[in-house]
XYZ file of C-alpha atoms in Angstrom:
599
model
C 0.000 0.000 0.000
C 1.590 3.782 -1.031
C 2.358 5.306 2.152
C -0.018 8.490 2.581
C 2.445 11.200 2.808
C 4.002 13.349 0.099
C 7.052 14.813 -0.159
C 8.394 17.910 -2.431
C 11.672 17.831 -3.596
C 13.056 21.488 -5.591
C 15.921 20.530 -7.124
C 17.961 23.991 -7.798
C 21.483 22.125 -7.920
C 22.214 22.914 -11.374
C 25.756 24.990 -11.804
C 24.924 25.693 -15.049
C 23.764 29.070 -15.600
C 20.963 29.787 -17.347
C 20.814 32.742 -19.855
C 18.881 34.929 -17.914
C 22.052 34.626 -15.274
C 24.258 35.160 -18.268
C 22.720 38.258 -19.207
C 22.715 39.931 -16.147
C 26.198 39.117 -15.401
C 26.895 41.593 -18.537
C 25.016 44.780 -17.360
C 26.691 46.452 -14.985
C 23.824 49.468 -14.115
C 23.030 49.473 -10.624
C 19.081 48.145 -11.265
C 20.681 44.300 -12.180
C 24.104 44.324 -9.850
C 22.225 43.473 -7.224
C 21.389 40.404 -8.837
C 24.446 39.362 -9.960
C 24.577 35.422 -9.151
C 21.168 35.304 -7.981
C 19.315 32.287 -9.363
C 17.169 32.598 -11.468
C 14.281 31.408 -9.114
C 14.834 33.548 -6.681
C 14.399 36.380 -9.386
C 11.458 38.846 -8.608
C 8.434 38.153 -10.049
C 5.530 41.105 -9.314
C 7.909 41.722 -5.972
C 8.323 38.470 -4.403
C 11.266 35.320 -5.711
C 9.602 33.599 -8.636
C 9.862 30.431 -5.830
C 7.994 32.316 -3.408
C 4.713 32.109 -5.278
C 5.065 28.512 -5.998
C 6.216 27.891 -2.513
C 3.533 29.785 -1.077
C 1.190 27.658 -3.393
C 2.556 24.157 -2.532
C 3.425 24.036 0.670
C -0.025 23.003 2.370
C -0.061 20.281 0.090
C 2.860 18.416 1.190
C 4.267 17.342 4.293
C 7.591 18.003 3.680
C 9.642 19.931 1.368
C 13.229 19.947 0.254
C 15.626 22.378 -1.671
C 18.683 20.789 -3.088
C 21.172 23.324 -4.086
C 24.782 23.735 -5.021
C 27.532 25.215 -3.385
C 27.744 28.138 -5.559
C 23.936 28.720 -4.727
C 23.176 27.429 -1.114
C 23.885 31.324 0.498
C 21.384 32.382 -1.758
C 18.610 29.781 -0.818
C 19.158 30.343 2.839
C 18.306 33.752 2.863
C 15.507 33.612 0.898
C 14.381 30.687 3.544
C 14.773 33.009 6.440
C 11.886 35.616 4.459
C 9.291 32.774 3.989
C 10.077 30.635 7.310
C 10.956 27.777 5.572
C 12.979 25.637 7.583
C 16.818 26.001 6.834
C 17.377 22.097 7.737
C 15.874 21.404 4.541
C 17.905 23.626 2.354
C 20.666 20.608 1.153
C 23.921 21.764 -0.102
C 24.961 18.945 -2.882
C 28.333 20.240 -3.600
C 29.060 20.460 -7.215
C 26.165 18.842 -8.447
C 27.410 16.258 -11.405
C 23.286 15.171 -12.024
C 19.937 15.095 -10.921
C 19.574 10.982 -10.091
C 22.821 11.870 -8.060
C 21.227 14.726 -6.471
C 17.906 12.630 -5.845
C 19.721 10.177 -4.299
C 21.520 12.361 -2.202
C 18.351 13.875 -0.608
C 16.822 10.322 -0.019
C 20.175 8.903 1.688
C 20.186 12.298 3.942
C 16.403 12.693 4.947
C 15.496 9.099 4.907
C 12.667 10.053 2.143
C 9.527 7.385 2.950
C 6.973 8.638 0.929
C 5.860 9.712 -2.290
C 7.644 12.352 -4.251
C 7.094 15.313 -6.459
C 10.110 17.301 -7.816
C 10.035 20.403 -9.216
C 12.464 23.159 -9.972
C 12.761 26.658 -8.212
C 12.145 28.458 -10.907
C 7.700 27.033 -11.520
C 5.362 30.534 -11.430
C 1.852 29.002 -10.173
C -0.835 29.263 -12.681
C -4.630 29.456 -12.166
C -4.112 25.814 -13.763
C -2.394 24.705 -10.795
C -4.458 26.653 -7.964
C -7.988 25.735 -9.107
C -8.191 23.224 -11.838
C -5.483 20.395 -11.381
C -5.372 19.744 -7.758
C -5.249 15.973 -9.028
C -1.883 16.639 -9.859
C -0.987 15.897 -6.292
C -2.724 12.925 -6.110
C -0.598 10.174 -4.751
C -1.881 7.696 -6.636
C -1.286 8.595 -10.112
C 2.498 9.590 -11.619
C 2.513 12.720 -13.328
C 4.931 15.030 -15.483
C 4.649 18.959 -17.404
C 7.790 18.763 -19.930
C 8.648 21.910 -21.760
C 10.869 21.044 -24.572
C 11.734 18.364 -22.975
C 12.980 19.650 -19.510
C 10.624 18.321 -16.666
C 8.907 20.671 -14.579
C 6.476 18.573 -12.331
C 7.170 15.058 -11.972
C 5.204 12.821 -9.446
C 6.969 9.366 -8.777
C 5.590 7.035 -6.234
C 7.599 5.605 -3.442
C 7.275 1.996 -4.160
C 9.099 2.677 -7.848
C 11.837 4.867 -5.989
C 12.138 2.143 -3.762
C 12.379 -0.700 -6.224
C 14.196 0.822 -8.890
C 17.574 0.282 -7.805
C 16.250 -3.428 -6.698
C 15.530 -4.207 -10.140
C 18.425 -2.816 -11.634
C 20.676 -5.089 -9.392
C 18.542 -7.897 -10.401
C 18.424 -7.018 -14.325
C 21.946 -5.506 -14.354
C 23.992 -7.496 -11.469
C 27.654 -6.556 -13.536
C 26.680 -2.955 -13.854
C 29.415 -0.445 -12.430
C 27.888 2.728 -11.232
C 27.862 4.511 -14.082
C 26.133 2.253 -16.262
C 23.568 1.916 -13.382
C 22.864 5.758 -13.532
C 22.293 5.756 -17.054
C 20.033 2.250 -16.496
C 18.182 4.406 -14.088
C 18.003 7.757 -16.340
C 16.748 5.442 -18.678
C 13.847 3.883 -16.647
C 12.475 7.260 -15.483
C 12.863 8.584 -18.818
C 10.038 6.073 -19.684
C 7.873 6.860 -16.797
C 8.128 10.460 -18.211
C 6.952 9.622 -21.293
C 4.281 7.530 -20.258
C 2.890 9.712 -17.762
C 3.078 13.251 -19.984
C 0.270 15.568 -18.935
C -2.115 16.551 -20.864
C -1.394 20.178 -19.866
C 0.813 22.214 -22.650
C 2.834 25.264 -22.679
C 0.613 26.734 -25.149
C -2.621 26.354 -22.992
C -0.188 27.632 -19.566
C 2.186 29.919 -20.885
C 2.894 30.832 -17.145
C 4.574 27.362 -16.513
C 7.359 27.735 -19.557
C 9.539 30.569 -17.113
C 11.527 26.910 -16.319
C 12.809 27.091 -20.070
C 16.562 27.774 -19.182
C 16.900 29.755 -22.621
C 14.807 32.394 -21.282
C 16.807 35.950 -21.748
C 16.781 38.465 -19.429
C 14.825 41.171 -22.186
C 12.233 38.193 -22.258
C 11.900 38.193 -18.598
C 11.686 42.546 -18.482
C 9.245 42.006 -21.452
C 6.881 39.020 -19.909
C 7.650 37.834 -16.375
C 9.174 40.607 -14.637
C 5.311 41.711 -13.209
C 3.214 38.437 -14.507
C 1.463 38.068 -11.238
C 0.953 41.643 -10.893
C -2.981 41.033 -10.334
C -1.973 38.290 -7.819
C 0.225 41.179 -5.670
C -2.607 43.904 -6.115
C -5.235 41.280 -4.539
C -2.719 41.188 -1.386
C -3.037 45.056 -0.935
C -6.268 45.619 -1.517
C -7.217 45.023 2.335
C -4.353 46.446 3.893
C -4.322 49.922 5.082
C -0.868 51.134 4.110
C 1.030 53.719 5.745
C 2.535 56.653 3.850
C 4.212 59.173 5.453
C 7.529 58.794 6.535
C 8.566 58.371 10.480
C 11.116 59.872 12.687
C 11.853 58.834 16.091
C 14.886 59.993 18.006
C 16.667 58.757 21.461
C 18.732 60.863 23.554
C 22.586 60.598 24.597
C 22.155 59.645 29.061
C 24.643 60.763 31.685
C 25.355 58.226 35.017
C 24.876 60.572 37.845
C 25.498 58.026 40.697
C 26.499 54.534 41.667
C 27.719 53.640 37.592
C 29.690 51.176 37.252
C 27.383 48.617 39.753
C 24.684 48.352 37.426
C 26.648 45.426 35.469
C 26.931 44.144 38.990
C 23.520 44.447 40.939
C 23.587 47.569 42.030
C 22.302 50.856 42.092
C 22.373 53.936 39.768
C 21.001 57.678 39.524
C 20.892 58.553 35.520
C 19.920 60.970 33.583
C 18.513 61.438 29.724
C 20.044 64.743 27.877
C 18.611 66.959 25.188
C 21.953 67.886 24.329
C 22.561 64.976 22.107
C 20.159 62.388 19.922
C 20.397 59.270 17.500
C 17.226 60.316 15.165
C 15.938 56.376 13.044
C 14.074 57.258 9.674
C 11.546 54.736 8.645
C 10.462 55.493 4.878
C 7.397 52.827 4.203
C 7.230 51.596 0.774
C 4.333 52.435 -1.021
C 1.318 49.615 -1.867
C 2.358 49.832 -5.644
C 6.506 49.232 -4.986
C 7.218 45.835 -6.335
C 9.086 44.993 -3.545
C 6.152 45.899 -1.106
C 7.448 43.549 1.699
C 11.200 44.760 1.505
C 13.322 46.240 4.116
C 16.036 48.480 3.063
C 18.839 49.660 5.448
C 20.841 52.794 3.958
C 23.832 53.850 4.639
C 24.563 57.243 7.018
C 27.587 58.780 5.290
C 28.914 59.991 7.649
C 28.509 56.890 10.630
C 28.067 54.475 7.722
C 29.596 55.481 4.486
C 29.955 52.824 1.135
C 30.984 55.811 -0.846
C 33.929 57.377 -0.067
C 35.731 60.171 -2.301
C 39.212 58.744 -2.747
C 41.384 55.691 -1.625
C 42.855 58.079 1.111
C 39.438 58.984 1.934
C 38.315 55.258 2.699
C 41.746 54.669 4.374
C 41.770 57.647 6.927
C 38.128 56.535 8.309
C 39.202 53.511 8.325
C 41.886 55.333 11.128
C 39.498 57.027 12.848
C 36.420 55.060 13.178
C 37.477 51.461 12.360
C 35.419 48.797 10.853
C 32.113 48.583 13.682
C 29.526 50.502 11.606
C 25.788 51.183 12.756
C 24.162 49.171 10.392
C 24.312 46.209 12.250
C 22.988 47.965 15.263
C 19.613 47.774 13.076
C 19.311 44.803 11.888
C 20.262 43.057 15.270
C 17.223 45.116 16.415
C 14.724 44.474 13.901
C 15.685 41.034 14.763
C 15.122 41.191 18.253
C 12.033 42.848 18.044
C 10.509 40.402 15.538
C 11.280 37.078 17.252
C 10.130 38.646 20.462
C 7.292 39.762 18.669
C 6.701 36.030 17.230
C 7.463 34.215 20.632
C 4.904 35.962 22.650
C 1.879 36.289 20.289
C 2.399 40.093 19.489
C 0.545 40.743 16.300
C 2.436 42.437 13.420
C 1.429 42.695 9.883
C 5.267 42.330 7.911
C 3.206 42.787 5.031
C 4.419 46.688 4.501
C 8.330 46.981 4.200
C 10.213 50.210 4.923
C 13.832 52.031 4.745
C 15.595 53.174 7.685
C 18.501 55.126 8.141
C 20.030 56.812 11.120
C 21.685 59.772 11.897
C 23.516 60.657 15.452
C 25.389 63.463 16.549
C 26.021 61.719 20.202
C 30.018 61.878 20.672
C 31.301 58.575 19.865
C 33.306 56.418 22.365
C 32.747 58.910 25.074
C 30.386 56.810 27.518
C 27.151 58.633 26.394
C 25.424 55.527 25.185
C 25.494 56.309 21.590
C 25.215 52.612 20.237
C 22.087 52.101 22.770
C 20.478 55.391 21.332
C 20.539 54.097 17.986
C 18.642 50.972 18.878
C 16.314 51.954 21.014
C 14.964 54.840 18.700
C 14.576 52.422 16.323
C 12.865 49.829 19.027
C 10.296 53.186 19.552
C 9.980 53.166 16.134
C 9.216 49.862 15.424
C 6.397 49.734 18.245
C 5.349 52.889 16.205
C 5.324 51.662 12.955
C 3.430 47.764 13.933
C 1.100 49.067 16.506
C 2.880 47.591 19.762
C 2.219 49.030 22.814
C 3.663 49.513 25.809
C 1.281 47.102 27.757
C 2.012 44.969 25.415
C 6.290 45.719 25.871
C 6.573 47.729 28.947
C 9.124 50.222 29.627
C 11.032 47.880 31.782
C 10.621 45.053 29.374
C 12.465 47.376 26.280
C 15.289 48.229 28.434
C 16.126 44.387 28.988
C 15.475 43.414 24.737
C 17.551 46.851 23.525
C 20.772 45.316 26.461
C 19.775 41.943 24.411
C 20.244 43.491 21.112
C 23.931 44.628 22.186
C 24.820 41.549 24.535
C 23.579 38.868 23.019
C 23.274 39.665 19.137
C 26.075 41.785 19.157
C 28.442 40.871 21.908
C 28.997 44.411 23.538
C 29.619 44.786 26.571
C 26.600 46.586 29.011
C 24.652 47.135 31.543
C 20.996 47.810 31.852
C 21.328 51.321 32.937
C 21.582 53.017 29.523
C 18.619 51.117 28.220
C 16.247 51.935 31.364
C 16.793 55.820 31.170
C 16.405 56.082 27.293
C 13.517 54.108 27.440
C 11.889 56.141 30.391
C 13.443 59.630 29.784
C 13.919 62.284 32.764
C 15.912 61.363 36.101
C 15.637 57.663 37.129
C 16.433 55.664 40.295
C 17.328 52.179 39.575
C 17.314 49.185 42.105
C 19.178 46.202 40.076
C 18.944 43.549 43.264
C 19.730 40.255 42.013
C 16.968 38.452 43.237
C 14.480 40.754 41.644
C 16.142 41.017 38.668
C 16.456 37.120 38.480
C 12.490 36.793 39.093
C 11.370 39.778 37.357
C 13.817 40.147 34.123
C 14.857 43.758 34.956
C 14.983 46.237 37.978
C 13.057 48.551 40.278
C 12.643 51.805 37.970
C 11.952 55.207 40.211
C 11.292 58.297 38.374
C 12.786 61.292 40.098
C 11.720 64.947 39.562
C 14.117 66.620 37.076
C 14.297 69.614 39.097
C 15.739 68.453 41.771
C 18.961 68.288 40.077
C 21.551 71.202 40.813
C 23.088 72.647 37.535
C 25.258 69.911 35.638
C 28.220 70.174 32.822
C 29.734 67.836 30.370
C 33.282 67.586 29.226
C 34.422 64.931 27.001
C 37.893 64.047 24.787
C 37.552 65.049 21.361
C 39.605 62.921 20.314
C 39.001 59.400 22.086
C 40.348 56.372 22.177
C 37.939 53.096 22.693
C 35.590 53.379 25.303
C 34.617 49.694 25.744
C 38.381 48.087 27.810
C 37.110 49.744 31.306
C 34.984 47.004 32.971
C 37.010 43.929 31.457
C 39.117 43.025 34.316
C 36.729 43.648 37.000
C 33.915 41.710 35.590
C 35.516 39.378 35.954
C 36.991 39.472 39.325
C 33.357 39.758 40.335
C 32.032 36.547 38.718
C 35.006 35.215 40.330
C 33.702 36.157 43.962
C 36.484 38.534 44.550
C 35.236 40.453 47.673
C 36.772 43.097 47.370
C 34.876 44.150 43.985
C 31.630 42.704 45.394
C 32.323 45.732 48.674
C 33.232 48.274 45.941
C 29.766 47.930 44.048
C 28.153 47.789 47.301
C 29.552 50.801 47.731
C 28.909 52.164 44.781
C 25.351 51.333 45.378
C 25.173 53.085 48.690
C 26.353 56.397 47.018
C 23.121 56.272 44.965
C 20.711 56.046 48.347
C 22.242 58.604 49.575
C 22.361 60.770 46.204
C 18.539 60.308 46.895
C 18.242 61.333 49.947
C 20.359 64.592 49.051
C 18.519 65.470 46.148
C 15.127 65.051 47.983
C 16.370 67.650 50.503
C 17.698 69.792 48.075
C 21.206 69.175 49.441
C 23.358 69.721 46.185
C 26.911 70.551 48.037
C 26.437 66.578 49.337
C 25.266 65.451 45.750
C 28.547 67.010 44.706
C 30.596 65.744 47.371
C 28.866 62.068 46.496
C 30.057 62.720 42.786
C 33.567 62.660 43.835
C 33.477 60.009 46.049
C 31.919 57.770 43.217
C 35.111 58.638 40.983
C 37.517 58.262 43.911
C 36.141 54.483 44.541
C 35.762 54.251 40.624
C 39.809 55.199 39.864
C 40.786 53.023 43.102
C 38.551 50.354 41.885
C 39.911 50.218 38.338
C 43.415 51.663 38.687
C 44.900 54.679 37.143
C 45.769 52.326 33.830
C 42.144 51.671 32.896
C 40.946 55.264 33.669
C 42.785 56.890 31.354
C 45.337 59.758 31.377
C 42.877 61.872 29.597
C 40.142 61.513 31.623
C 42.457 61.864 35.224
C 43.281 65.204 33.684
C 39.974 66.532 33.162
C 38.972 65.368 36.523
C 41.985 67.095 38.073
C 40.724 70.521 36.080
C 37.415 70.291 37.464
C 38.587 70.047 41.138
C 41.521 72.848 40.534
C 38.040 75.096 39.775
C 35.712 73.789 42.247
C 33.558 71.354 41.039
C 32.515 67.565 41.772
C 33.107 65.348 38.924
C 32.923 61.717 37.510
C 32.116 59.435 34.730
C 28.553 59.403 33.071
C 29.713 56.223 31.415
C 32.592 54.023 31.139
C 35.263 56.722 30.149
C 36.253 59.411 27.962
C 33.485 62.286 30.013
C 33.159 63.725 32.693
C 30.012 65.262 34.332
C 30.116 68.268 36.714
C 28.483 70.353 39.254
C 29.753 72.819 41.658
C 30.589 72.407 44.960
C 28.025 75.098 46.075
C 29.723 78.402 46.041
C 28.605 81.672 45.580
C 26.626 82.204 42.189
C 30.024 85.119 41.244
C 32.783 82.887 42.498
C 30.909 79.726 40.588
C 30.652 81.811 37.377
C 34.343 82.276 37.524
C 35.295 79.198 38.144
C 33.167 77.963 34.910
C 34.812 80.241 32.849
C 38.211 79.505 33.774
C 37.274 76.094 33.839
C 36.119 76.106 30.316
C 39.416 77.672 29.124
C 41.316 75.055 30.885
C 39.717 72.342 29.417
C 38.937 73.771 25.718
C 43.081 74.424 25.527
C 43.772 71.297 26.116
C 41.451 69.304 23.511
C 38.717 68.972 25.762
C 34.777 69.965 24.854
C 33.212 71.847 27.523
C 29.169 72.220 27.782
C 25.954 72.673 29.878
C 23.617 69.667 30.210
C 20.473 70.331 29.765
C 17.598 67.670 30.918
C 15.165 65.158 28.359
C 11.683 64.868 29.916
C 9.522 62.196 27.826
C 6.244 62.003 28.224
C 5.458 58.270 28.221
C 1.785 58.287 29.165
């Protein structure tokens, strides 16, 4: 008896190119580089991969489906697997393909095939043939084929002729090496072709003769570029598209109190800035792009430049700002987001692509939190632009995915602290105890008033070196036990409570005094090595001119207040202060407070 399962096999293993790939491979305008070695089923067709449609078509009729490729061709099938969720497992890299009965065989020895089979190529556009009128085709118990000059496009074989047909070449053939038994077998399906030839033609279903490998690329401009154009305007008709583009921006944060211990289960005091912003772009595509469903990242050309003007030009910001562009900073989000999205039942319609860009003017390597700006403007954005809500991701909830996006995805090294004040604005409070954080997946969040704060400055290098080398050794002399780090952060901790306190009773000369007390435990902590000359310097300026300072991040800033003198004497000091630090490289500015309102 047939088993009742069905299996489709897309066999895309060819290395020969077709002409379509031939052609494009000679224009060299920027509409066809992009598909430079794409295969020709995965060309567009009305916006989606030609194998998209008959994908999309096929796959609730069989229980399992296979793609064998090549390994010129497997990258290529991958990705477009990750748009359609099709499982990546059954993507199945042959190598360098030397035939299809070899390819065929390979799938059956790898997946342990035990069922009926159709195979197909990638490269099938679905007619209203197949969708309404031949649903027989897939019947198990009939053997079926649709040649076009000769090439099959479907062919149905039933398992019990798989499974006998080497059987009864060993028995008709014993002495045959393994070539002749290929050819034997070539031979024997050849016939089952011919005897099982649709009745179907190309004439009748034009659609079904984009397999013909002769195909040029004018022909497919001409006739299958937008051939299931009716099939993509049905898809839009009952979705509300949006039109105008989006802008959502995320502000630059300064640690008042208690930073570093919020890597280590502590407590911190931050605050958001209006001084300095990461601003995301979404541009939605419009219902009649053909690549409705796309999403585009462009390049900033300035934090993310693929132009440049010269050799030298590439090769000096190559100097300066290294290889670690933004870019990826969006995609890891979008990621993030999406899966989240997915794993918890979130609702969002992917059925409306966009462009993004960003631009940031947040100092970079400077401990500001420029990196976490970028992605959680875009994580804003993204609730924005799919309807997500905050009960459905709370405040506290974004902080933890955006320190995901960086930890996990990206392997950078933070702490929650920068993600909890740019996702709640203003002046925060934050309680990271260990056991709350283990049962509860972030902190305890306080919103302070704003103007409690005495007056605060910012200086920062100009010119820095890399930020991210100033909590490597003492991480991990805490996750060794070392007690003397675990008492430090404590410490560090206690400075925020009592920050608190002071700012509650308006006590600003302790805040200050606090401030230096968290960079004196900070530089004894870490060691004169990992602080930095630069940054010992400007803290030695602002104490020559009487003011508190410390970090606001991990290095390369400091932030300031005054230790409570007269408003003349403090006005002085500023100014002097200011031309201290300005002659000597330094940038030298007032802070001024970002309030959201998040209700």
């Amino acid at each position: 008896m047939s088993p009742t399962k069905k299996t489709l096999v897309i066999v895309a293993s060819s290395t020969k190119e077709t002409q379509i790939e031939r052609d494009i491979k000679d224009r060299y305008d920027s509409k066809f580089l992009r598909y430079r070695g794409v295969p020709k089923g995965l060309l567009p067709i009305s916006g989606r991969p030609a194998l998209s449609w008959w994908y999309e078509h096929a796959q609730d009729k069989f229980d399992c489906v296979y793609i064998i490729s090549n390994a010129y061709n497997f990258k290529h099938f991958e990705r477009w697997a990750s748009g359609v969720n099709f499982p990546r497992e059954n993507i199945l890299n042959s190598g360098l393909s030397t035939g299809i009965l070899q390819d065929l065989a390979f799938v059956h020895r790898v997946k342990r095939i035990q069922s009926d089979i159709v195979i197909t190529g990638a490269d099938i556009i679905p007619t209203e043939a197949i969708h309404n009128n031949h649903s027989e085709l897939f019947d198990n118990k009939r053997n079926f084929i649709k040649t076009i000059d000769d090439n099959p496009a479907i062919f149905g074989m039933a398992f019990e002729l798989l499974q006998g047909l080497d059987d009864y070449i060993e028995k008709v053939a014993p002495t045959a090496d393994a070539d002749q038994h290929s050819r034997l077998k070539l031979y024997i399906i050849t016939k089952a072709f011919n005897a099982s030839v649709s009745k179907l033609s190309a004439d009748d279903y034009p659609m079904l003769s984009y397999v013909d490998a002769s195909i040029s690329l004018q022909s497919y401009l001409d006739t299958w570029q937008f051939c299931k154009d009716d099939d993509f305007n049905n898809r839009c008709k009952s979705f509300k598209f949006q039109t105008e583009p989006l802008h959502m921006r995320a502000y630059a944060r300064v640690g008042l109190m208690g930073n570093p211990s919020d890597g280590f289960y502590g407590k911190t005091m931050s605050l958001l800035i209006s001084n300095f912003w990461a601003e995301v772009t979404l541009i939605p595509n419009h219902a009649d792009d053909q690549e409705v469903e796309a999403i585009t990242i462009l390049p900033n050309p300035v934090s993310d430049p693929h132009k440049f003007s010269s050799l030298e030009c590439l090769v000096g910001v190559s100097q300066i700002d290294g290889y670690e562009t933004g870019d990826r900073l969006l995609q890891a989000c979008c990621k993030v987001f999406y899966l989240h999205c997915k794993k918890n039942n979130i609702p969002i319609n992917t059925r409306q692509g966009f462009r993004m860009m960003f631009e940031t003017n947040i100092p970079r390597q400077v401990g500001l939190a420029g990196s976490s700006a970028i992605i959680t403007a875009l994580w804003k954005m993204l609730s924005l632009f799919y309807g997500v809500t905050q009960e459905q991701i709370s405040l506290e909830l974004q902080a933890s995915l955006v320190l995901k996006v960086e930890w996990e995805e990206l392997g950078i090294a933070a702490g929650l602290q920068d993600r909890v004040i740019q996702a709640f604005g203003g002046l925060v409070y934050m309680d990271f105890d260990r056991e709350y954080m283990e049962e509860h997946g972030h902190g305890r969040y306080e919103s302070l008033d704003v103007g409690l704060l005495p007056k605060l400055w910012l200086a920062y290098v100009a010119d820095p070196d890399d930020s991210g080398k100033v909590h490597s050794a003492v991480k991990q002399r805490f996750l060794n036990g070392d007690q003397e780090i675990i008492d430090a952060m404590q410490k560090f901790a206690s400075f925020t409570e009592q920050a608190r306190t002071c700012l509650q009773k308006k006590n600003h000369k302790g805040f200050a005094q606090l401030m230096s007390n968290n960079f004196d435990l900070r530089r004894q902590t870490y060691g004169d090595a990992v602080v930095g000359a630069s940054n010992l310097r400007m803290i030695e300026l602002a104490r020559q001119h009487n003011c508190a300072a410390k970090f606001p991040g991990s290095g390369g800033a400091i932030v300031l207040t005054t230790n409570g003198q007269d408003a003349e004497t403090e006005a002085k000091d500023l100014l002097q202060l200011r031309r201290a630090l300005e002659s000597e490289g330094f940038v030298f500015l007032e802070i001024t407070p970002m309030v959201y309102d998040n209700h």
